[in-house]
Amino acid sequence: MLDVTMDMEQFDCPFIDTSADHDVSFSAMHWQLDTAAEQLETRLLVESPDRYELGEGLSALRDHENMAEYRLFSKEDGTAIIRTVIEETNAMSTITDHGGYITGPFLIEDGSEQWQVGFDDEATTEAALHDLEKGNEFVVEDRTDLSMEALFDTMRNANAASTMLEACRDLTDVERETIESAADAGYFESPREATLSTLADEFDVSTAAVSKNMRRGEKKLLRSVVAALDRLE
């Protein structure tokens, strides 16, 4: 299996058109492609810097000519959750015509969309990418050859991965920045290439404050690692 990540600009996609004209982004929470009906159903998280721009973007999306169904579940400040059904785009039909399948969530912002799609072999991948060029603009950002064993291993251990993800999200901005800076500076190398003093100078705080932020962040991450180990299959 070949897993391909693309930065895609479809010319007939409601989400791309809307994000190009308005300061909104879309993240897929659920998606289902109905090849018989030639439609894509999605549940999406919509985000914007402010409530007004969010409303303008949602209105434009709802009224798009390729929008078959639209439902607003919730809206608060700059965030909304929606359900949509859109007509199959040229890119979607090209992918399915070549036996391709979605392998990851969509992320749409600034008029482009990150696609993660899979194909069963190299020849099919090349044929699909060639046909995609006829009606779309895209850049292949990553191309990975995955074994079915590796794919199923990822699926089996999705809960463990989710545990780690939640721990990363639980970090405060200060904890995350401290740990990232420490890693980049070589604090965790052996021998160490950075010290608490050099990190304290970078953040303009005391060494005690840096140490405290580091230990808090490490504690959260280590707890999640232990929990994830228990859930690994």
PDB file of C-alpha atoms in Angstrom:
ATOM      1  CA  MET A   1       0.000   0.000   0.000  1.00  0.00           C
ATOM      2  CA  LEU A   2       1.199   3.487  -0.871  1.00  0.00           C
ATOM      3  CA  ASP A   3       0.019   6.313   1.387  1.00  0.00           C
ATOM      4  CA  VAL A   4       0.143   9.713  -0.329  1.00  0.00           C
ATOM      5  CA  THR A   5      -0.208  13.083   1.398  1.00  0.00           C
ATOM      6  CA  MET A   6      -1.103  15.957  -0.938  1.00  0.00           C
ATOM      7  CA  ASP A   7      -1.697  19.675  -0.682  1.00  0.00           C
ATOM      8  CA  MET A   8      -4.734  19.864  -2.963  1.00  0.00           C
ATOM      9  CA  GLU A   9      -6.507  22.774  -4.652  1.00  0.00           C
ATOM     10  CA  GLN A  10      -9.747  21.482  -6.161  1.00  0.00           C
ATOM     11  CA  PHE A  11     -11.612  23.835  -8.468  1.00  0.00           C
ATOM     12  CA  ASP A  12     -15.072  22.506  -7.573  1.00  0.00           C
ATOM     13  CA  CYS A  13     -14.863  22.002  -3.789  1.00  0.00           C
ATOM     14  CA  PRO A  14     -17.175  24.098  -1.550  1.00  0.00           C
ATOM     15  CA  PHE A  15     -14.759  23.955   1.395  1.00  0.00           C
ATOM     16  CA  ILE A  16     -11.757  25.141  -0.607  1.00  0.00           C
ATOM     17  CA  ASP A  17     -13.752  27.949  -2.236  1.00  0.00           C
ATOM     18  CA  THR A  18     -15.060  29.092   1.147  1.00  0.00           C
ATOM     19  CA  SER A  19     -11.670  29.000   2.881  1.00  0.00           C
ATOM     20  CA  ALA A  20     -10.163  30.980  -0.005  1.00  0.00           C
ATOM     21  CA  ASP A  21     -12.741  33.764   0.342  1.00  0.00           C
ATOM     22  CA  HIS A  22     -13.173  33.775   4.137  1.00  0.00           C
ATOM     23  CA  ASP A  23     -10.888  33.341   7.143  1.00  0.00           C
ATOM     24  CA  VAL A  24     -12.246  29.927   8.149  1.00  0.00           C
ATOM     25  CA  SER A  25     -10.735  26.455   8.347  1.00  0.00           C
ATOM     26  CA  PHE A  26     -12.365  23.025   8.237  1.00  0.00           C
ATOM     27  CA  SER A  27     -11.244  19.843  10.007  1.00  0.00           C
ATOM     28  CA  ALA A  28     -12.990  16.554   9.242  1.00  0.00           C
ATOM     29  CA  MET A  29     -14.394  14.689  12.237  1.00  0.00           C
ATOM     30  CA  HIS A  30     -16.187  12.057  10.127  1.00  0.00           C
ATOM     31  CA  TRP A  31     -16.440  11.391   6.417  1.00  0.00           C
ATOM     32  CA  GLN A  32     -18.200   8.855   4.218  1.00  0.00           C
ATOM     33  CA  LEU A  33     -17.974   8.698   0.439  1.00  0.00           C
ATOM     34  CA  ASP A  34     -21.067   7.287  -1.295  1.00  0.00           C
ATOM     35  CA  THR A  35     -19.753   6.239  -4.713  1.00  0.00           C
ATOM     36  CA  ALA A  36     -23.204   5.180  -5.918  1.00  0.00           C
ATOM     37  CA  ALA A  37     -24.778   8.569  -5.138  1.00  0.00           C
ATOM     38  CA  GLU A  38     -21.517  10.368  -6.048  1.00  0.00           C
ATOM     39  CA  GLN A  39     -21.637  12.362  -2.816  1.00  0.00           C
ATOM     40  CA  LEU A  40     -19.411  12.914   0.216  1.00  0.00           C
ATOM     41  CA  GLU A  41     -20.940  13.215   3.684  1.00  0.00           C
ATOM     42  CA  THR A  42     -18.847  14.928   6.356  1.00  0.00           C
ATOM     43  CA  ARG A  43     -19.079  16.213   9.900  1.00  0.00           C
ATOM     44  CA  LEU A  44     -16.675  19.094  10.317  1.00  0.00           C
ATOM     45  CA  LEU A  45     -15.154  21.366  12.922  1.00  0.00           C
ATOM     46  CA  VAL A  46     -15.133  24.918  11.536  1.00  0.00           C
ATOM     47  CA  GLU A  47     -12.824  27.517  13.109  1.00  0.00           C
ATOM     48  CA  SER A  48     -12.358  31.253  12.568  1.00  0.00           C
ATOM     49  CA  PRO A  49     -10.665  34.151  14.412  1.00  0.00           C
ATOM     50  CA  ASP A  50     -14.015  35.800  15.163  1.00  0.00           C
ATOM     51  CA  ARG A  51     -17.750  35.140  15.242  1.00  0.00           C
ATOM     52  CA  TYR A  52     -18.619  37.473  12.341  1.00  0.00           C
ATOM     53  CA  GLU A  53     -16.133  35.909   9.923  1.00  0.00           C
ATOM     54  CA  LEU A  54     -17.336  32.462  10.974  1.00  0.00           C
ATOM     55  CA  GLY A  55     -20.921  33.398  10.152  1.00  0.00           C
ATOM     56  CA  GLU A  56     -19.932  34.805   6.761  1.00  0.00           C
ATOM     57  CA  GLY A  57     -17.985  31.647   5.932  1.00  0.00           C
ATOM     58  CA  LEU A  58     -20.811  29.322   6.974  1.00  0.00           C
ATOM     59  CA  SER A  59     -23.316  31.288   4.884  1.00  0.00           C
ATOM     60  CA  ALA A  60     -21.066  31.096   1.824  1.00  0.00           C
ATOM     61  CA  LEU A  61     -20.562  27.373   2.329  1.00  0.00           C
ATOM     62  CA  ARG A  62     -24.290  26.713   2.734  1.00  0.00           C
ATOM     63  CA  ASP A  63     -25.082  28.578  -0.502  1.00  0.00           C
ATOM     64  CA  HIS A  64     -22.335  26.969  -2.611  1.00  0.00           C
ATOM     65  CA  GLU A  65     -23.605  25.374  -5.834  1.00  0.00           C
ATOM     66  CA  ASN A  66     -21.978  22.018  -4.995  1.00  0.00           C
ATOM     67  CA  MET A  67     -23.585  21.819  -1.535  1.00  0.00           C
ATOM     68  CA  ALA A  68     -26.349  19.195  -1.466  1.00  0.00           C
ATOM     69  CA  GLU A  69     -27.141  19.207   2.278  1.00  0.00           C
ATOM     70  CA  TYR A  70     -26.069  21.475   5.130  1.00  0.00           C
ATOM     71  CA  ARG A  71     -26.862  21.368   8.860  1.00  0.00           C
ATOM     72  CA  LEU A  72     -25.442  23.486  11.675  1.00  0.00           C
ATOM     73  CA  PHE A  73     -25.160  21.530  14.935  1.00  0.00           C
ATOM     74  CA  SER A  74     -23.589  24.201  17.133  1.00  0.00           C
ATOM     75  CA  LYS A  75     -21.856  27.575  16.956  1.00  0.00           C
ATOM     76  CA  GLU A  76     -20.018  29.441  19.696  1.00  0.00           C
ATOM     77  CA  ASP A  77     -17.659  32.395  19.259  1.00  0.00           C
ATOM     78  CA  GLY A  78     -15.287  31.340  16.445  1.00  0.00           C
ATOM     79  CA  THR A  79     -16.108  27.634  16.377  1.00  0.00           C
ATOM     80  CA  ALA A  80     -18.906  25.590  14.799  1.00  0.00           C
ATOM     81  CA  ILE A  81     -19.745  21.946  14.112  1.00  0.00           C
ATOM     82  CA  ILE A  82     -21.612  21.142  10.905  1.00  0.00           C
ATOM     83  CA  ARG A  83     -22.811  18.218   8.799  1.00  0.00           C
ATOM     84  CA  THR A  84     -22.596  18.500   5.031  1.00  0.00           C
ATOM     85  CA  VAL A  85     -23.226  16.449   1.919  1.00  0.00           C
ATOM     86  CA  ILE A  86     -21.433  17.703  -1.191  1.00  0.00           C
ATOM     87  CA  GLU A  87     -21.470  16.536  -4.780  1.00  0.00           C
ATOM     88  CA  GLU A  88     -18.514  14.370  -5.753  1.00  0.00           C
ATOM     89  CA  THR A  89     -15.654  16.516  -6.992  1.00  0.00           C
ATOM     90  CA  ASN A  90     -13.369  15.764  -9.929  1.00  0.00           C
ATOM     91  CA  ALA A  91     -10.566  14.782  -7.561  1.00  0.00           C
ATOM     92  CA  MET A  92     -12.785  12.444  -5.546  1.00  0.00           C
ATOM     93  CA  SER A  93     -14.053  10.653  -8.654  1.00  0.00           C
ATOM     94  CA  THR A  94     -10.485  10.327  -9.980  1.00  0.00           C
ATOM     95  CA  ILE A  95      -9.296   8.780  -6.729  1.00  0.00           C
ATOM     96  CA  THR A  96     -12.187   6.283  -6.552  1.00  0.00           C
ATOM     97  CA  ASP A  97     -11.917   5.431 -10.270  1.00  0.00           C
ATOM     98  CA  HIS A  98      -8.366   4.252  -9.569  1.00  0.00           C
ATOM     99  CA  GLY A  99      -9.367   2.239  -6.505  1.00  0.00           C
ATOM    100  CA  GLY A 100      -8.008   4.817  -4.065  1.00  0.00           C
ATOM    101  CA  TYR A 101      -9.267   5.287  -0.536  1.00  0.00           C
ATOM    102  CA  ILE A 102      -9.093   7.884   2.214  1.00  0.00           C
ATOM    103  CA  THR A 103      -6.495   7.128   4.897  1.00  0.00           C
ATOM    104  CA  GLY A 104      -6.643  10.280   7.046  1.00  0.00           C
ATOM    105  CA  PRO A 105      -8.777  13.298   7.927  1.00  0.00           C
ATOM    106  CA  PHE A 106      -9.147  16.359   5.734  1.00  0.00           C
ATOM    107  CA  LEU A 107      -7.772  19.732   6.792  1.00  0.00           C
ATOM    108  CA  ILE A 108      -8.866  22.704   4.688  1.00  0.00           C
ATOM    109  CA  GLU A 109      -7.635  26.287   5.069  1.00  0.00           C
ATOM    110  CA  ASP A 110      -6.432  29.227   2.929  1.00  0.00           C
ATOM    111  CA  GLY A 111      -7.881  27.747  -0.249  1.00  0.00           C
ATOM    112  CA  SER A 112      -6.125  24.394  -0.114  1.00  0.00           C
ATOM    113  CA  GLU A 113      -6.721  21.016   1.449  1.00  0.00           C
ATOM    114  CA  GLN A 114      -4.499  18.344   2.904  1.00  0.00           C
ATOM    115  CA  TRP A 115      -5.439  14.959   1.499  1.00  0.00           C
ATOM    116  CA  GLN A 116      -4.259  11.577   2.722  1.00  0.00           C
ATOM    117  CA  VAL A 117      -5.137   8.806   0.282  1.00  0.00           C
ATOM    118  CA  GLY A 118      -3.972   5.256  -0.267  1.00  0.00           C
ATOM    119  CA  PHE A 119      -3.456   3.055  -3.337  1.00  0.00           C
ATOM    120  CA  ASP A 120      -2.670  -0.638  -3.549  1.00  0.00           C
ATOM    121  CA  ASP A 121       0.393  -0.426  -5.805  1.00  0.00           C
ATOM    122  CA  GLU A 122       2.860   1.898  -7.527  1.00  0.00           C
ATOM    123  CA  ALA A 123       1.337   1.676 -11.004  1.00  0.00           C
ATOM    124  CA  THR A 124      -2.133   2.609  -9.773  1.00  0.00           C
ATOM    125  CA  THR A 125      -0.689   5.519  -7.786  1.00  0.00           C
ATOM    126  CA  GLU A 126       1.118   6.918 -10.825  1.00  0.00           C
ATOM    127  CA  ALA A 127      -1.989   6.599 -13.012  1.00  0.00           C
ATOM    128  CA  ALA A 128      -4.169   8.346 -10.413  1.00  0.00           C
ATOM    129  CA  LEU A 129      -1.734  11.230  -9.925  1.00  0.00           C
ATOM    130  CA  HIS A 130      -1.452  11.664 -13.696  1.00  0.00           C
ATOM    131  CA  ASP A 131      -5.231  11.940 -14.080  1.00  0.00           C
ATOM    132  CA  LEU A 132      -5.522  14.252 -11.083  1.00  0.00           C
ATOM    133  CA  GLU A 133      -3.329  16.788 -12.864  1.00  0.00           C
ATOM    134  CA  LYS A 134      -5.985  17.232 -15.558  1.00  0.00           C
ATOM    135  CA  GLY A 135      -8.482  18.998 -13.290  1.00  0.00           C
ATOM    136  CA  ASN A 136      -6.670  19.965 -10.104  1.00  0.00           C
ATOM    137  CA  GLU A 137      -3.586  21.669  -8.716  1.00  0.00           C
ATOM    138  CA  PHE A 138      -1.708  19.676  -6.086  1.00  0.00           C
ATOM    139  CA  VAL A 139       1.697  18.999  -4.566  1.00  0.00           C
ATOM    140  CA  VAL A 140       2.693  15.592  -3.212  1.00  0.00           C
ATOM    141  CA  GLU A 141       4.134  16.330   0.224  1.00  0.00           C
ATOM    142  CA  ASP A 142       4.794  12.774   1.369  1.00  0.00           C
ATOM    143  CA  ARG A 143       4.712   9.309  -0.132  1.00  0.00           C
ATOM    144  CA  THR A 144       5.090   6.294   2.134  1.00  0.00           C
ATOM    145  CA  ASP A 145       5.122   2.597   1.328  1.00  0.00           C
ATOM    146  CA  LEU A 146       3.149   0.899   4.106  1.00  0.00           C
ATOM    147  CA  SER A 147       2.760  -2.810   4.685  1.00  0.00           C
ATOM    148  CA  MET A 148      -0.684  -4.105   5.581  1.00  0.00           C
ATOM    149  CA  GLU A 149       0.804  -5.336   8.864  1.00  0.00           C
ATOM    150  CA  ALA A 150       1.931  -1.810   9.759  1.00  0.00           C
ATOM    151  CA  LEU A 151      -1.464  -0.401   8.803  1.00  0.00           C
ATOM    152  CA  PHE A 152      -3.372  -2.895  10.936  1.00  0.00           C
ATOM    153  CA  ASP A 153      -0.936  -2.335  13.803  1.00  0.00           C
ATOM    154  CA  THR A 154      -1.776   1.373  13.711  1.00  0.00           C
ATOM    155  CA  MET A 155      -5.503   0.626  13.661  1.00  0.00           C
ATOM    156  CA  ARG A 156      -5.257  -1.833  16.556  1.00  0.00           C
ATOM    157  CA  ASN A 157      -3.369   0.677  18.673  1.00  0.00           C
ATOM    158  CA  ALA A 158      -5.443   3.750  17.909  1.00  0.00           C
ATOM    159  CA  ASN A 159      -6.552   3.978  21.555  1.00  0.00           C
ATOM    160  CA  ALA A 160      -2.946   4.055  22.769  1.00  0.00           C
ATOM    161  CA  ALA A 161      -2.122   6.779  20.252  1.00  0.00           C
ATOM    162  CA  SER A 162      -5.169   8.750  21.383  1.00  0.00           C
ATOM    163  CA  THR A 163      -3.914   8.604  24.972  1.00  0.00           C
ATOM    164  CA  MET A 164      -0.605  10.162  23.929  1.00  0.00           C
ATOM    165  CA  LEU A 165      -2.371  12.812  21.849  1.00  0.00           C
ATOM    166  CA  GLU A 166      -4.557  13.858  24.760  1.00  0.00           C
ATOM    167  CA  ALA A 167      -1.485  14.197  26.981  1.00  0.00           C
ATOM    168  CA  CYS A 168       0.158  16.505  24.438  1.00  0.00           C
ATOM    169  CA  ARG A 169      -2.985  18.624  24.335  1.00  0.00           C
ATOM    170  CA  ASP A 170      -3.043  18.744  28.125  1.00  0.00           C
ATOM    171  CA  LEU A 171       0.322  20.512  28.234  1.00  0.00           C
ATOM    172  CA  THR A 172       0.165  24.229  28.957  1.00  0.00           C
ATOM    173  CA  ASP A 173       1.777  26.563  26.414  1.00  0.00           C
ATOM    174  CA  VAL A 174       4.678  27.184  28.809  1.00  0.00           C
ATOM    175  CA  GLU A 175       5.236  23.465  29.446  1.00  0.00           C
ATOM    176  CA  ARG A 176       5.146  22.646  25.736  1.00  0.00           C
ATOM    177  CA  GLU A 177       7.498  25.500  24.787  1.00  0.00           C
ATOM    178  CA  THR A 178       9.920  24.568  27.568  1.00  0.00           C
ATOM    179  CA  ILE A 179      10.090  20.904  26.543  1.00  0.00           C
ATOM    180  CA  GLU A 180      10.386  21.752  22.835  1.00  0.00           C
ATOM    181  CA  SER A 181      13.178  24.268  23.476  1.00  0.00           C
ATOM    182  CA  ALA A 182      14.991  21.823  25.739  1.00  0.00           C
ATOM    183  CA  ALA A 183      14.824  19.097  23.085  1.00  0.00           C
ATOM    184  CA  ASP A 184      15.965  21.452  20.298  1.00  0.00           C
ATOM    185  CA  ALA A 185      18.847  22.741  22.429  1.00  0.00           C
ATOM    186  CA  GLY A 186      20.082  19.242  23.283  1.00  0.00           C
ATOM    187  CA  TYR A 187      19.096  19.200  26.962  1.00  0.00           C
ATOM    188  CA  PHE A 188      18.068  15.539  26.741  1.00  0.00           C
ATOM    189  CA  GLU A 189      21.215  14.435  24.905  1.00  0.00           C
ATOM    190  CA  SER A 190      24.058  12.562  26.616  1.00  0.00           C
ATOM    191  CA  PRO A 191      26.209  14.460  27.322  1.00  0.00           C
ATOM    192  CA  ARG A 192      23.864  17.428  27.592  1.00  0.00           C
ATOM    193  CA  GLU A 193      24.306  20.229  25.081  1.00  0.00           C
ATOM    194  CA  ALA A 194      22.196  22.651  27.146  1.00  0.00           C
ATOM    195  CA  THR A 195      21.585  23.274  30.837  1.00  0.00           C
ATOM    196  CA  LEU A 196      18.778  24.661  32.955  1.00  0.00           C
ATOM    197  CA  SER A 197      20.748  27.911  33.087  1.00  0.00           C
ATOM    198  CA  THR A 198      20.863  28.305  29.297  1.00  0.00           C
ATOM    199  CA  LEU A 199      17.141  27.512  29.077  1.00  0.00           C
ATOM    200  CA  ALA A 200      16.424  29.992  31.874  1.00  0.00           C
ATOM    201  CA  ASP A 201      18.283  32.670  29.908  1.00  0.00           C
ATOM    202  CA  GLU A 202      16.247  31.873  26.803  1.00  0.00           C
ATOM    203  CA  PHE A 203      12.934  32.275  28.635  1.00  0.00           C
ATOM    204  CA  ASP A 204      14.222  35.066  30.905  1.00  0.00           C
ATOM    205  CA  VAL A 205      13.139  33.234  34.073  1.00  0.00           C
ATOM    206  CA  SER A 206      14.908  31.535  36.964  1.00  0.00           C
ATOM    207  CA  THR A 207      16.384  28.048  36.705  1.00  0.00           C
ATOM    208  CA  ALA A 208      13.874  26.946  39.346  1.00  0.00           C
ATOM    209  CA  ALA A 209      10.988  28.104  37.120  1.00  0.00           C
ATOM    210  CA  VAL A 210      12.385  26.285  34.071  1.00  0.00           C
ATOM    211  CA  SER A 211      12.895  23.125  36.125  1.00  0.00           C
ATOM    212  CA  LYS A 212       9.350  23.321  37.488  1.00  0.00           C
ATOM    213  CA  ASN A 213       7.790  23.741  34.039  1.00  0.00           C
ATOM    214  CA  MET A 214       9.921  20.930  32.653  1.00  0.00           C
ATOM    215  CA  ARG A 215       9.009  18.500  35.444  1.00  0.00           C
ATOM    216  CA  ARG A 216       5.291  19.268  35.168  1.00  0.00           C
ATOM    217  CA  GLY A 217       5.317  18.641  31.427  1.00  0.00           C
ATOM    218  CA  GLU A 218       7.425  15.499  31.705  1.00  0.00           C
ATOM    219  CA  LYS A 219       5.116  14.120  34.395  1.00  0.00           C
ATOM    220  CA  LYS A 220       2.066  14.505  32.146  1.00  0.00           C
ATOM    221  CA  LEU A 221       3.816  12.904  29.184  1.00  0.00           C
ATOM    222  CA  LEU A 222       5.282  10.015  31.162  1.00  0.00           C
ATOM    223  CA  ARG A 223       1.915   9.216  32.707  1.00  0.00           C
ATOM    224  CA  SER A 224       0.417   9.002  29.217  1.00  0.00           C
ATOM    225  CA  VAL A 225       3.283   6.780  28.016  1.00  0.00           C
ATOM    226  CA  VAL A 226       2.658   4.320  30.859  1.00  0.00           C
ATOM    227  CA  ALA A 227      -1.089   4.372  30.149  1.00  0.00           C
ATOM    228  CA  ALA A 228      -0.448   3.859  26.421  1.00  0.00           C
ATOM    229  CA  LEU A 229       1.877   0.916  27.107  1.00  0.00           C
ATOM    230  CA  ASP A 230      -0.917  -0.784  29.003  1.00  0.00           C
ATOM    231  CA  ARG A 231      -3.230  -0.383  25.993  1.00  0.00           C
ATOM    232  CA  LEU A 232      -0.780  -1.551  23.317  1.00  0.00           C
ATOM    233  CA  GLU A 233      -1.646  -4.773  21.508  1.00  0.00           C
TER     234      GLU A 233
END
